[in-house]
GROMACS .gro file of C-alpha atoms in nm:
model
  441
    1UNK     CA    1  -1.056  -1.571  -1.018
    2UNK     CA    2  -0.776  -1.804  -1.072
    3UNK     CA    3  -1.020  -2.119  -1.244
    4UNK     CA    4  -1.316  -2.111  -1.427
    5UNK     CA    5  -1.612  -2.109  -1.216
    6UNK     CA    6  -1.825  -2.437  -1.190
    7UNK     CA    7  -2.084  -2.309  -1.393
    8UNK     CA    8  -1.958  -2.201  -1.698
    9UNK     CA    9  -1.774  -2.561  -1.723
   10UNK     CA   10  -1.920  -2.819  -1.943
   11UNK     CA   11  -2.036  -3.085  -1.694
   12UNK     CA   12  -1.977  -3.448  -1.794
   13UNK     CA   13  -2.153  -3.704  -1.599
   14UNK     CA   14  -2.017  -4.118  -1.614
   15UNK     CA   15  -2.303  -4.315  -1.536
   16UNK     CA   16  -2.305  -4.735  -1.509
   17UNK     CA   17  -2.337  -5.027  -1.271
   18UNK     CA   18  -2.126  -5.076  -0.959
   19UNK     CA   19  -1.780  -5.154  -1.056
   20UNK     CA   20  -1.763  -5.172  -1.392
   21UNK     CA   21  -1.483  -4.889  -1.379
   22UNK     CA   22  -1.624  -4.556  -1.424
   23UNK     CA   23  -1.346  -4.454  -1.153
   24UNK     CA   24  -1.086  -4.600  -1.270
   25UNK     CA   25  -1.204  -4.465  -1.672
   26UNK     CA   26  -1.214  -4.061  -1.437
   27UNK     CA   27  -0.855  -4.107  -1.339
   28UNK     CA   28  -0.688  -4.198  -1.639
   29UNK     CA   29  -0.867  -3.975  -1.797
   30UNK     CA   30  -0.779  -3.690  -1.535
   31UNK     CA   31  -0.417  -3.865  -1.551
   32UNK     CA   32  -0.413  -3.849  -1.135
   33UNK     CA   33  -0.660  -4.028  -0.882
   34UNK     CA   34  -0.954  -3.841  -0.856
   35UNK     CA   35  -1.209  -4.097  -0.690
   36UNK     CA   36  -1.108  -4.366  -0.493
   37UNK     CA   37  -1.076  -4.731  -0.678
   38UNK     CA   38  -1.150  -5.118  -0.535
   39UNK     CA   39  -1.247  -5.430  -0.597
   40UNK     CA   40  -1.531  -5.396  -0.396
   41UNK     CA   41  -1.879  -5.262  -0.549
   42UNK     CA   42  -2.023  -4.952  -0.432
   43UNK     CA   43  -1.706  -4.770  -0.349
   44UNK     CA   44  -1.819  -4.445  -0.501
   45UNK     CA   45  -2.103  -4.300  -0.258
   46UNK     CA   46  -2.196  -3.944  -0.331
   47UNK     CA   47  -2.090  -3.788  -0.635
   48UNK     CA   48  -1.698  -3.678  -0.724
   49UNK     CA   49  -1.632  -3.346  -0.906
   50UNK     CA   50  -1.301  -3.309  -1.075
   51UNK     CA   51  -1.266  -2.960  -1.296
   52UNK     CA   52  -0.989  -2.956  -1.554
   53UNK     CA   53  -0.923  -2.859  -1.917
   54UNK     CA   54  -1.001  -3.070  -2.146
   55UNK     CA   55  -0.799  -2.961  -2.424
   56UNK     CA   56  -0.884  -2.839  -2.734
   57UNK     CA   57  -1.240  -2.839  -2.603
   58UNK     CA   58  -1.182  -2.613  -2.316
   59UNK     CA   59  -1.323  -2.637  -1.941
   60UNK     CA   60  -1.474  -2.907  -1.845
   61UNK     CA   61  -1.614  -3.065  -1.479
   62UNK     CA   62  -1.611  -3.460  -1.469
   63UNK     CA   63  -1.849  -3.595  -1.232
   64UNK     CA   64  -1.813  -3.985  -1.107
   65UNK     CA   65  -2.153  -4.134  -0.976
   66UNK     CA   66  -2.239  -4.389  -0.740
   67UNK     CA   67  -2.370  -4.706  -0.961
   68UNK     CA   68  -2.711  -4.701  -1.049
   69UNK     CA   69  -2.782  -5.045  -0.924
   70UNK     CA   70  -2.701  -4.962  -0.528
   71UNK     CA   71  -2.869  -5.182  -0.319
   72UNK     CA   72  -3.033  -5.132   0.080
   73UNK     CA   73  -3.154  -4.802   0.244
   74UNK     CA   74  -2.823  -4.668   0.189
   75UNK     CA   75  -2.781  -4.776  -0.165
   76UNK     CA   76  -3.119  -4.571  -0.283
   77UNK     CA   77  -3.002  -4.288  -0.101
   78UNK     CA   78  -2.701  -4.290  -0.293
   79UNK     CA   79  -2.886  -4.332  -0.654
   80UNK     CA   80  -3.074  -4.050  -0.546
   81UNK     CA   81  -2.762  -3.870  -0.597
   82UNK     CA   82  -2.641  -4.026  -0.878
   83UNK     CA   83  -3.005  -3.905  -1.047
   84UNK     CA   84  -2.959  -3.539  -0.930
   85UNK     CA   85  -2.636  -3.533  -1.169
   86UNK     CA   86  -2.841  -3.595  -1.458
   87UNK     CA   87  -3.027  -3.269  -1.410
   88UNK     CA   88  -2.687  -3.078  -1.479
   89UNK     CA   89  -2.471  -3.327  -1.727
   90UNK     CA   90  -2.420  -3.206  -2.035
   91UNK     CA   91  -2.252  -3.504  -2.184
   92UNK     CA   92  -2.295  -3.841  -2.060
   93UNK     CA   93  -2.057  -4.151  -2.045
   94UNK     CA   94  -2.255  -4.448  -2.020
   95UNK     CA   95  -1.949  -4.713  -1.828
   96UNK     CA   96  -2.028  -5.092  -1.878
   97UNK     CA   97  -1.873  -5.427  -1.829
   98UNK     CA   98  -1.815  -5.580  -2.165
   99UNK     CA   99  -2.079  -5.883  -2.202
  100UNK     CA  100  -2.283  -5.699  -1.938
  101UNK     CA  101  -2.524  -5.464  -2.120
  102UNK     CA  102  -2.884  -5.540  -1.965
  103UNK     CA  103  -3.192  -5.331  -1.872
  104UNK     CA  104  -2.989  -5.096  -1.615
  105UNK     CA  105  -2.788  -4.998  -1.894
  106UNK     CA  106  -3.069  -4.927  -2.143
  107UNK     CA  107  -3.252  -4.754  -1.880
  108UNK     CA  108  -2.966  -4.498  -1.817
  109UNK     CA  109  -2.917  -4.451  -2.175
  110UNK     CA  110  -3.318  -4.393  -2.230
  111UNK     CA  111  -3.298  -4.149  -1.893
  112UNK     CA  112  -3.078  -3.986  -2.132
  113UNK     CA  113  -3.156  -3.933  -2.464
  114UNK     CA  114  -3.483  -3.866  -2.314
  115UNK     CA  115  -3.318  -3.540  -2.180
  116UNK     CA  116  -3.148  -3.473  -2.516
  117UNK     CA  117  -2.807  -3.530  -2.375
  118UNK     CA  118  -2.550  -3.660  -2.623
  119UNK     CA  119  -2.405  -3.975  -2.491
  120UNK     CA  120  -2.091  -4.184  -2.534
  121UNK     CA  121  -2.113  -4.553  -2.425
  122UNK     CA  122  -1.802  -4.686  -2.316
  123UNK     CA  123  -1.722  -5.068  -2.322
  124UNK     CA  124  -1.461  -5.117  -2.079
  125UNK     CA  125  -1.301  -5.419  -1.915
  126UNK     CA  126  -1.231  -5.576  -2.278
  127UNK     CA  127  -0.927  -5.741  -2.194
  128UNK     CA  128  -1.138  -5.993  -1.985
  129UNK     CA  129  -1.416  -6.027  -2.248
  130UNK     CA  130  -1.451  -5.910  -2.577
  131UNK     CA  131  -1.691  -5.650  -2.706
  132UNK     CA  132  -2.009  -5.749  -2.769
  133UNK     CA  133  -2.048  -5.668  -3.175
  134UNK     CA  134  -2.387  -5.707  -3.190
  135UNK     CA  135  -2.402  -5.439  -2.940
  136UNK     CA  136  -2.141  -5.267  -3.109
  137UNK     CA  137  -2.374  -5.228  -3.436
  138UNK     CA  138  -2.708  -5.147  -3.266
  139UNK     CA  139  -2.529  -4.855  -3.070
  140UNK     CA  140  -2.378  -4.750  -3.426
  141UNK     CA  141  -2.712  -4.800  -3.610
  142UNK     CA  142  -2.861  -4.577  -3.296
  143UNK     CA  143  -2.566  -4.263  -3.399
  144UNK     CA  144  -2.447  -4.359  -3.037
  145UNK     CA  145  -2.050  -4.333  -3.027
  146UNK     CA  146  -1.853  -4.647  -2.878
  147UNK     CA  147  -1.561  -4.670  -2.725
  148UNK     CA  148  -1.363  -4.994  -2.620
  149UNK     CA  149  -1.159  -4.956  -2.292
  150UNK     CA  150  -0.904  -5.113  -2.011
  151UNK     CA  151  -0.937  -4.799  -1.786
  152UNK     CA  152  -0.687  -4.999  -1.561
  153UNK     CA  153  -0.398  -5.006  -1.810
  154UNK     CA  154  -0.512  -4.676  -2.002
  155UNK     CA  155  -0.604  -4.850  -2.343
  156UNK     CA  156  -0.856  -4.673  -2.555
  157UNK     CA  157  -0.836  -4.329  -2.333
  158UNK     CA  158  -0.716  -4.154  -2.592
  159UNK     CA  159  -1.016  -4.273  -2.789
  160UNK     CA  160  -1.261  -4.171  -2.504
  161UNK     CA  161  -1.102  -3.816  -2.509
  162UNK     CA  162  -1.158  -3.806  -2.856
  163UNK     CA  163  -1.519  -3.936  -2.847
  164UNK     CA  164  -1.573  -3.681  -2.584
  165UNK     CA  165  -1.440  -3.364  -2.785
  166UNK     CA  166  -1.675  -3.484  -3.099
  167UNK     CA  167  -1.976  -3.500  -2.878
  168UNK     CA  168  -1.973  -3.187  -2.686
  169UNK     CA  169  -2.311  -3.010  -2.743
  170UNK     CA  170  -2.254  -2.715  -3.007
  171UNK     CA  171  -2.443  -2.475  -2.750
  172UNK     CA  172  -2.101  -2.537  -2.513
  173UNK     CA  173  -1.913  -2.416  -2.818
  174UNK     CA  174  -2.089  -2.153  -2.944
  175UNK     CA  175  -2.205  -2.015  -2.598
  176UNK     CA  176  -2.426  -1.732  -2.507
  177UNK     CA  177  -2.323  -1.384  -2.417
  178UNK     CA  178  -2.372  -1.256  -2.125
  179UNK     CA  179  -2.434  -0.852  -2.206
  180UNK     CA  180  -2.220  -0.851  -2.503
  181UNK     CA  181  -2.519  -0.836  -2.760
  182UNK     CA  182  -2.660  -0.554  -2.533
  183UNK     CA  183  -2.319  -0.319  -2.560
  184UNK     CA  184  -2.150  -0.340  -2.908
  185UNK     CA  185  -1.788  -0.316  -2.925
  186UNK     CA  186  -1.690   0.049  -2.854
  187UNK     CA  187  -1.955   0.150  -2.619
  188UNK     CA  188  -1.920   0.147  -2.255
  189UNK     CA  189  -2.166  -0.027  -1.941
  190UNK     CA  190  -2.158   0.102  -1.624
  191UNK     CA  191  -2.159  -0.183  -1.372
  192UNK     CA  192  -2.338  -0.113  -1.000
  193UNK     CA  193  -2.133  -0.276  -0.735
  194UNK     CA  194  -2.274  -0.233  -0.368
  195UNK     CA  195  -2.004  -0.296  -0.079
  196UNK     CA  196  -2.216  -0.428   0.205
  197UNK     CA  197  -2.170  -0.697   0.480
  198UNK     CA  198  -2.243  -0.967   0.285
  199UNK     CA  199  -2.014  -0.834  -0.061
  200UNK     CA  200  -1.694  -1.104  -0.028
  201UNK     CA  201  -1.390  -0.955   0.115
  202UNK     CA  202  -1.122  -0.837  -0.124
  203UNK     CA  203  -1.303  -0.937  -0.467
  204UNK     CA  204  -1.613  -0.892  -0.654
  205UNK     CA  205  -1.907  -1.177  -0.678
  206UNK     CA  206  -1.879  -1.391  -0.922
  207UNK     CA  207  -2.142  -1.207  -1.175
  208UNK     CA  208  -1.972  -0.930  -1.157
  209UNK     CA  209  -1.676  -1.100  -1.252
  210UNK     CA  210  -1.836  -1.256  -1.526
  211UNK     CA  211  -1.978  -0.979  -1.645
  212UNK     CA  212  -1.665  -0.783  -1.695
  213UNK     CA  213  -1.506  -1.030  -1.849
  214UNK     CA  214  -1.768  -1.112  -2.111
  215UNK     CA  215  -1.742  -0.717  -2.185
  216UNK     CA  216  -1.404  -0.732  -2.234
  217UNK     CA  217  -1.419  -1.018  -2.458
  218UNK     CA  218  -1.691  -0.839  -2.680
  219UNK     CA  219  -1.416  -0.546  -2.689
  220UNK     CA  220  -1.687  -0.306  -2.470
  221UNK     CA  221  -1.595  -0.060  -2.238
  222UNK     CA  222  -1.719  -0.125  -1.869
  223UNK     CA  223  -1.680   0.158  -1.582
  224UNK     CA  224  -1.732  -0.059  -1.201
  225UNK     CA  225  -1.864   0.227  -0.960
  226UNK     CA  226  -2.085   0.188  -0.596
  227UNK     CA  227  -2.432   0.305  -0.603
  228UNK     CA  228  -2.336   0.605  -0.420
  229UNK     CA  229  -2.139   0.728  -0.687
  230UNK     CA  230  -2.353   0.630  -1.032
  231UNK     CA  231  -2.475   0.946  -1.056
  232UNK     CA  232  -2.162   1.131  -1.044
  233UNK     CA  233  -2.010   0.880  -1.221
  234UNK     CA  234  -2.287   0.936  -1.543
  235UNK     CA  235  -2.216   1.317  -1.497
  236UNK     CA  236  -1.826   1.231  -1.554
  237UNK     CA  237  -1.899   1.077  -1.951
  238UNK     CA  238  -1.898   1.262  -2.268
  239UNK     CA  239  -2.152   1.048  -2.424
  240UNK     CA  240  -2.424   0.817  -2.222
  241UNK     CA  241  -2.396   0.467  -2.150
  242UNK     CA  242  -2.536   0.159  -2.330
  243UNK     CA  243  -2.641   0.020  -2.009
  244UNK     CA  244  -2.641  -0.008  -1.619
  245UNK     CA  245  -2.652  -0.316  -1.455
  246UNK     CA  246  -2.687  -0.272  -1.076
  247UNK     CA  247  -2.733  -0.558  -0.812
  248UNK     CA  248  -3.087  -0.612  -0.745
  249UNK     CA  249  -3.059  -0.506  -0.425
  250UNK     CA  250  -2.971  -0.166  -0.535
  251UNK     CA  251  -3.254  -0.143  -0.792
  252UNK     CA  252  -3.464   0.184  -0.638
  253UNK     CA  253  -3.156   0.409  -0.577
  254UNK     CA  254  -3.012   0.316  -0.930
  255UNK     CA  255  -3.343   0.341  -1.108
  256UNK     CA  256  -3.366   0.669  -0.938
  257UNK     CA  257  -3.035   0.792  -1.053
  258UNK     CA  258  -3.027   0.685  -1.385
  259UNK     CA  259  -3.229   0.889  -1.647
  260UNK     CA  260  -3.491   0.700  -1.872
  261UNK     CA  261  -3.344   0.716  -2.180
  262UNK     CA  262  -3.051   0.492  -2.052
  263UNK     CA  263  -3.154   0.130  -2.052
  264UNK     CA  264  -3.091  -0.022  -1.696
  265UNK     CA  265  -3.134  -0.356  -1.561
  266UNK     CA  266  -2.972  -0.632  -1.297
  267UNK     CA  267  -2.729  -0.929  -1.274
  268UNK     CA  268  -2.954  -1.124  -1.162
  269UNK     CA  269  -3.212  -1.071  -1.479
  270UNK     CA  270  -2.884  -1.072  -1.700
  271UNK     CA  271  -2.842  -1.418  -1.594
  272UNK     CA  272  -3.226  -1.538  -1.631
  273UNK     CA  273  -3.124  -1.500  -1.982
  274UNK     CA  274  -2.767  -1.635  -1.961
  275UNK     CA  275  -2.816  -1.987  -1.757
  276UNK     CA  276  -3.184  -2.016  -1.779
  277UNK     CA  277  -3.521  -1.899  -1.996
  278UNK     CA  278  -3.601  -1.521  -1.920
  279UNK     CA  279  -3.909  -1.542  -2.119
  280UNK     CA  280  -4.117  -1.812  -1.931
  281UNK     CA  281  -3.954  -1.657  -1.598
  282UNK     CA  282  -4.059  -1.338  -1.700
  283UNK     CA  283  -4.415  -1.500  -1.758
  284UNK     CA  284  -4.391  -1.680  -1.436
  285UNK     CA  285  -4.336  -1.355  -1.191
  286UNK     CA  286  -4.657  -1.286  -1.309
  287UNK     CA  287  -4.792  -1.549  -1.026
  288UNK     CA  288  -4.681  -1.252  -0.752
  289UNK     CA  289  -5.018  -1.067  -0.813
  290UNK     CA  290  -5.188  -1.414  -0.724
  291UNK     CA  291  -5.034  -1.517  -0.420
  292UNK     CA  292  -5.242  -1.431  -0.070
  293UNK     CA  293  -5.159  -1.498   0.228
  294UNK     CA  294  -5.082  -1.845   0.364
  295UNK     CA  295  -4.925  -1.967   0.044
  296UNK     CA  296  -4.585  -2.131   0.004
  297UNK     CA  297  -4.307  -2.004  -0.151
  298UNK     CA  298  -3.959  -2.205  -0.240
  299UNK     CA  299  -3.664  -1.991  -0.263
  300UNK     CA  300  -3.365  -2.178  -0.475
  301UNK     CA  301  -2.992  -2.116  -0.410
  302UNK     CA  302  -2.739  -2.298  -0.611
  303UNK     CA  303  -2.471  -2.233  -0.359
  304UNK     CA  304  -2.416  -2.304  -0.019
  305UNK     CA  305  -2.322  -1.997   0.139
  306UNK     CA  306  -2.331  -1.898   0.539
  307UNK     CA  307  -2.666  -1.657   0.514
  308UNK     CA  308  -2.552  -1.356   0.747
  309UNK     CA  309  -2.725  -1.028   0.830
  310UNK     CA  310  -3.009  -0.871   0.520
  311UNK     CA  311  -2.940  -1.192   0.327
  312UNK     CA  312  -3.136  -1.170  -0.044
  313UNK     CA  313  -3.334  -1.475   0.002
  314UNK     CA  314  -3.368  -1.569   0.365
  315UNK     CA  315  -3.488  -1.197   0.425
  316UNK     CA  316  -3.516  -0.905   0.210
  317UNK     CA  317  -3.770  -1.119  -0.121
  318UNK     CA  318  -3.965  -1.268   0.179
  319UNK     CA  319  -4.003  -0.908   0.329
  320UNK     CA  320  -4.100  -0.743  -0.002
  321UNK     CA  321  -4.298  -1.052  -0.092
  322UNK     CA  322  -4.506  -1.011   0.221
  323UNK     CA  323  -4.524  -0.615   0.238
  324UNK     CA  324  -4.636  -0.710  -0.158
  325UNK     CA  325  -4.878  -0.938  -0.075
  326UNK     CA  326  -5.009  -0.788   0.262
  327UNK     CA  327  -4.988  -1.120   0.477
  328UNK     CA  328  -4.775  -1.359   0.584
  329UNK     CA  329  -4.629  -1.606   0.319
  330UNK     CA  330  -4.410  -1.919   0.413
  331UNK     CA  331  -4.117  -1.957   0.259
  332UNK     CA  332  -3.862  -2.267   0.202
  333UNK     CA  333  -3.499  -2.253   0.110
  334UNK     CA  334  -3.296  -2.491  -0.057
  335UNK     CA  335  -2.934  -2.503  -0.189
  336UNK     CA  336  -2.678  -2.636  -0.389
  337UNK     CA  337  -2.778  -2.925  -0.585
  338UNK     CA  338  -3.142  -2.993  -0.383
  339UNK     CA  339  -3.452  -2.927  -0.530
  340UNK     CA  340  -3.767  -3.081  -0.382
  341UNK     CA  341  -3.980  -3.357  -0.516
  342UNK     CA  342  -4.288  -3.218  -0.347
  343UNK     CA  343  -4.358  -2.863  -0.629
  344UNK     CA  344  -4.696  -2.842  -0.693
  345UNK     CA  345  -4.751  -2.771  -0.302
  346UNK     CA  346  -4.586  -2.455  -0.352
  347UNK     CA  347  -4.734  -2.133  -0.590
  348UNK     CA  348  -4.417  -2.022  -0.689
  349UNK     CA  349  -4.045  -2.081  -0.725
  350UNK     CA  350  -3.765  -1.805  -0.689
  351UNK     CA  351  -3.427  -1.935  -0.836
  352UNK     CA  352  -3.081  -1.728  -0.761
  353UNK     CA  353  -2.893  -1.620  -1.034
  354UNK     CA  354  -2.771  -1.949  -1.106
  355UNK     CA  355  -2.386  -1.811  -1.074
  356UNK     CA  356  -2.295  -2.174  -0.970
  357UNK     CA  357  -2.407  -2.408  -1.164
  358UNK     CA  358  -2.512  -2.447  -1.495
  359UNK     CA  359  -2.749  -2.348  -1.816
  360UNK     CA  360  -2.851  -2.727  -1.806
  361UNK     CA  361  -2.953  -2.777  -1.449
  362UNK     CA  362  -3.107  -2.440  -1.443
  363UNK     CA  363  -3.344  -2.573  -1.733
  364UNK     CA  364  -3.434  -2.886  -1.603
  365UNK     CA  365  -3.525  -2.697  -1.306
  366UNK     CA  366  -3.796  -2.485  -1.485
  367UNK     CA  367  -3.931  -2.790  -1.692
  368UNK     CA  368  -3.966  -2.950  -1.324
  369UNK     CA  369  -4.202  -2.652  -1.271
  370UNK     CA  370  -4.357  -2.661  -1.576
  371UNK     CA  371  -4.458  -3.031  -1.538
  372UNK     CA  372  -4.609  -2.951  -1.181
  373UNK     CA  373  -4.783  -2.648  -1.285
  374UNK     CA  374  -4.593  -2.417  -1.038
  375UNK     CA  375  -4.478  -2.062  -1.163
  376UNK     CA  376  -4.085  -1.979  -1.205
  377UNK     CA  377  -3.915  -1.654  -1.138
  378UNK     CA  378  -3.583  -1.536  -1.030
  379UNK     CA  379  -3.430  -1.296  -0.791
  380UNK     CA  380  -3.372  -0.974  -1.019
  381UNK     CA  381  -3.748  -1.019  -1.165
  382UNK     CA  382  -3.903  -1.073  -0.838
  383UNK     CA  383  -3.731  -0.747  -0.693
  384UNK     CA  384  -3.843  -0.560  -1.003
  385UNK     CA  385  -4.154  -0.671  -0.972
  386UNK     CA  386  -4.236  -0.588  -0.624
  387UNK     CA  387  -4.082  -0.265  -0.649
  388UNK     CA  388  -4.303  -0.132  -0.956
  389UNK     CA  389  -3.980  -0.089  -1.198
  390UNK     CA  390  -4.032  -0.396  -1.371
  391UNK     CA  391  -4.076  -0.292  -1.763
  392UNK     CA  392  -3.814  -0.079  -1.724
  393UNK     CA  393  -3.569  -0.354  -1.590
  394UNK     CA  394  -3.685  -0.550  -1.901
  395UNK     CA  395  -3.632  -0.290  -2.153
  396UNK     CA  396  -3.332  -0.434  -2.260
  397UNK     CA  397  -3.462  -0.741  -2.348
  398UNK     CA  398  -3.760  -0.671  -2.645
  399UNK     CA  399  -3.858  -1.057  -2.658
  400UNK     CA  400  -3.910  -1.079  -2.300
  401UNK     CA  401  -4.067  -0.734  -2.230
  402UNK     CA  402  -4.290  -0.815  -2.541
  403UNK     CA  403  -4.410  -1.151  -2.380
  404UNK     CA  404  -4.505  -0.956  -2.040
  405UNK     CA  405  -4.709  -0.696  -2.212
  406UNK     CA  406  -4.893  -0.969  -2.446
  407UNK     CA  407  -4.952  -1.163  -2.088
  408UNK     CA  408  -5.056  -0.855  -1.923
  409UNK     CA  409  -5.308  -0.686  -2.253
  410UNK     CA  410  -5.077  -0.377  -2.236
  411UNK     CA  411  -4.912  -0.461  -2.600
  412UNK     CA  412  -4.846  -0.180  -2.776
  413UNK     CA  413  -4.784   0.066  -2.503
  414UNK     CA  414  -4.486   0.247  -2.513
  415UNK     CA  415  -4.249   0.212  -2.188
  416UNK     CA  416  -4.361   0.464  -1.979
  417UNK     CA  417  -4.715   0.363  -2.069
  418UNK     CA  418  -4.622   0.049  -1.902
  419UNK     CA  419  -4.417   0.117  -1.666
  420UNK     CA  420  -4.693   0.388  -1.531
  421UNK     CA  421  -4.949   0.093  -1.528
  422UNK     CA  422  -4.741  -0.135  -1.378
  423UNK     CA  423  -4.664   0.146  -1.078
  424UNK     CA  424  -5.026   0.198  -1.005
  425UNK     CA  425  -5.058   0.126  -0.595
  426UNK     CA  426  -5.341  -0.141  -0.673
  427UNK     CA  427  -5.094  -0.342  -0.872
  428UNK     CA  428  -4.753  -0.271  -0.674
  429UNK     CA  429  -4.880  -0.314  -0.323
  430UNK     CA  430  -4.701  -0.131  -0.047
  431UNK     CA  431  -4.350  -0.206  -0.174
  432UNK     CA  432  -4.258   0.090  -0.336
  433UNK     CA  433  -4.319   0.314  -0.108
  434UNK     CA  434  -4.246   0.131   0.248
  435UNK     CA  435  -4.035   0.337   0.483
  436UNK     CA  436  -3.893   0.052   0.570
  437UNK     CA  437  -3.711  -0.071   0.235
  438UNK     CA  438  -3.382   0.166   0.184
  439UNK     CA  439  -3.341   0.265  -0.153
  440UNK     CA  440  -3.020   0.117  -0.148
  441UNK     CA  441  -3.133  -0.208   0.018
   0.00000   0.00000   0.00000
């Protein structure tokens, strides 16, 4: 992977009327012309992405939006858009016209606070008008950093990056780990890798990738094998592993070939944790047992990839799901950046690993749920779960294998107390032992 991936990028989101210059501020602050720049208002329709470094801050995704005071069928479409970017920004840069502050702009700037996103307001256009000072002070009195700009001639940029690299939120800065609380320096993971059709050709997914990387960085050892070869590949070392991580898909065949006293979970619940909450997801695949047939089921990508052959959402979690349930269950898919207005008509949401996007979107995401009373899960628990190997995929993870045992009355039990419970066939449906789910599927 040549560039850091979308999603570990903090994402900063320029907000602000129709041409008051939050273009114009994105290229001088990218130093090249990232979004196109007119006279005319409205020239930004849906919104721009430019990744760069943002130096000494680090990676860093600038988003332009349309303005927030679009006009006509076309024009609400377009601050649709503009409102799905505050679902993932991380810092926010507030653009107006000096002597224009009104109700749009306090609006945006409750939107977000209201979100806990730090924001820097930016005064631009002051070589036509002066700053407002009034505004100036209630902004200051409100711990709200301003910044006076002509994004046209480059004055105050410098400023802007400034105010930018003082606002970052310290949870970009002091990110979490991926596995490298799980494997202390030293000790070695084994990592599950399955080659099938839909594995990208020549590299690794970008989990995988991740995760290797984040090992490294936490100066752990990490062998990569297929799921063929785990168990040979365990026979090989002197001294067990810390963990195995397999792809969900794989979960039976590694669970199978990995002995118990070896923690062993997934990517995909590795990243529950990472970009999202694993404790109230872990609380949320609970809703499984309750769904019957009939029900509906939303299935969230954040990427946009070309489904081909046993894809993970479009077939192999509905086919569990309904083998689970014992009836037919209908199931919705969206991706990238979409998430539907309509939740509470659904009884539960599967989210993806999240690979793509990031912690902040992911979050917003569940508290969407949360607000419409609609369960939340993800892939790797929702695999686990239908399969029967679910406290063992959590062992890992004491908090979150806690919370499911206090939620289920089984506190106190060791693992294989649980896990024996949890495998019973009038909790784990016909999953587990279905000819017709491979162990390697």
């Amino acid at each position: 992977m040549a560039r850091t991936p979308r999603g570990m990028r903090l994402h900063i989101g320029f907000f602000g009327r129709r041409n008051v210059g939050k273009s114009s501020l994105l290229n001088a602050l990218a130093r090249q012309q990232v979004s196109i720049v007119s006279d005319f208002a409205g020239t930004t329709t849906d919104p721009v992405e430019k990744p760069m470094e943002l130096l000494p801050l680090g990676p860093v995704l600038f988003i332009d939006t349309a303005g927030i005071d679009d006009v006509g069928a076309l024009g609400e479409l377009r601050v649709q858009k503009t409102r799905q970017v505050f679902d993932r920004t991380d810092l926010g840069v507030l653009v107006t016209e000096a002597g224009n502050w009104g109700a749009f702009e306090e609006q945006l700037l409750d939107e977000l606070q209201r979100r806990e996103v730090p924001v820097v307001v930016v005064v631009n256009k002051v070589d036509r008008t002066p700053a407002d000072p009034a505004l100036l002070a209630r902004l200051k009195e409100r711990k709200i950093r301003a910044v006076e700009t002509v994004a046209s001639r480059g004055d105050g940029v410098l400023d802007l990056r400034q105010a930018l690299l003082d606002s970052a939120p310290a949870d970009f800065i002091d990110h979490p780990t991926i596995l490298g609380d799980l494997v202390p320096p030293g000790e070695i993971a084994v990592l599950v890798v399955p080659i099938d059709k839909e594995a990208p050709k020549g590299r690794l997914i970008l989990p995988q990738v991740q995760a290797i990387r984040d090992l490294l960085d936490h100066d752990a050892y990490c062998m990569v094998v297929k799921e063929r070869e785990l168990r040979s590949a365990l026979e090989r070392l002197k001294s067990p592993p810390r963990l195995v991580v397999t792809d969900s898909q794989a979960f039976l065949k590694v669970a199978a070939d990995t002995p118990r006293e070896i923690p062993m979970t997934s990517f995909s619940i590795l990243f529950a944790r990472f970009k999202g909450d694993l404790v109230s997801q872990v609380l949320g695949t609970l809703a499984i047992d309750r769904l019957k047939a009939g029900d509906r089921v939303l299935i969230a990508e954040s990427c946009s990839h070309h489904p081909i052959g046993e894809d993970i959402g479009r077939v192999k979690i509905p086919r569990w799901l309904t083998q689970y349930v014992g009836g037919r269950l209908e199931f919705r898919t969206v991706q990238g950046h979409d998430f539907p207005e309509d939740l509470p008509s659904y009884k539960l949401v599967i989210h993806c690993g999240a690979c793509m996007t990031n912690r902040r979107e992911v979050l917003a995401r569940l508290l969407r749920c949360r607000k419409a009373g609609v369960p939340a899960t993800n892939y790797g628990l929702t695999i686990a779960y239908s399969l029967g190997i679910f406290e063992r995929a959590l062992a890992p993870f004491p908090a979150a294998l806690d919370a499911y045992r206090q939620a289920r009355g089984t506190a106190g039990k060791t693992s294989a107390q649980g896990s024996e419970e949890a495998s019973r066939p009038d909790r784990e449906g016909p999953v587990g032992t279905s000819p017709n789910v491979p162990p390697g599927a």
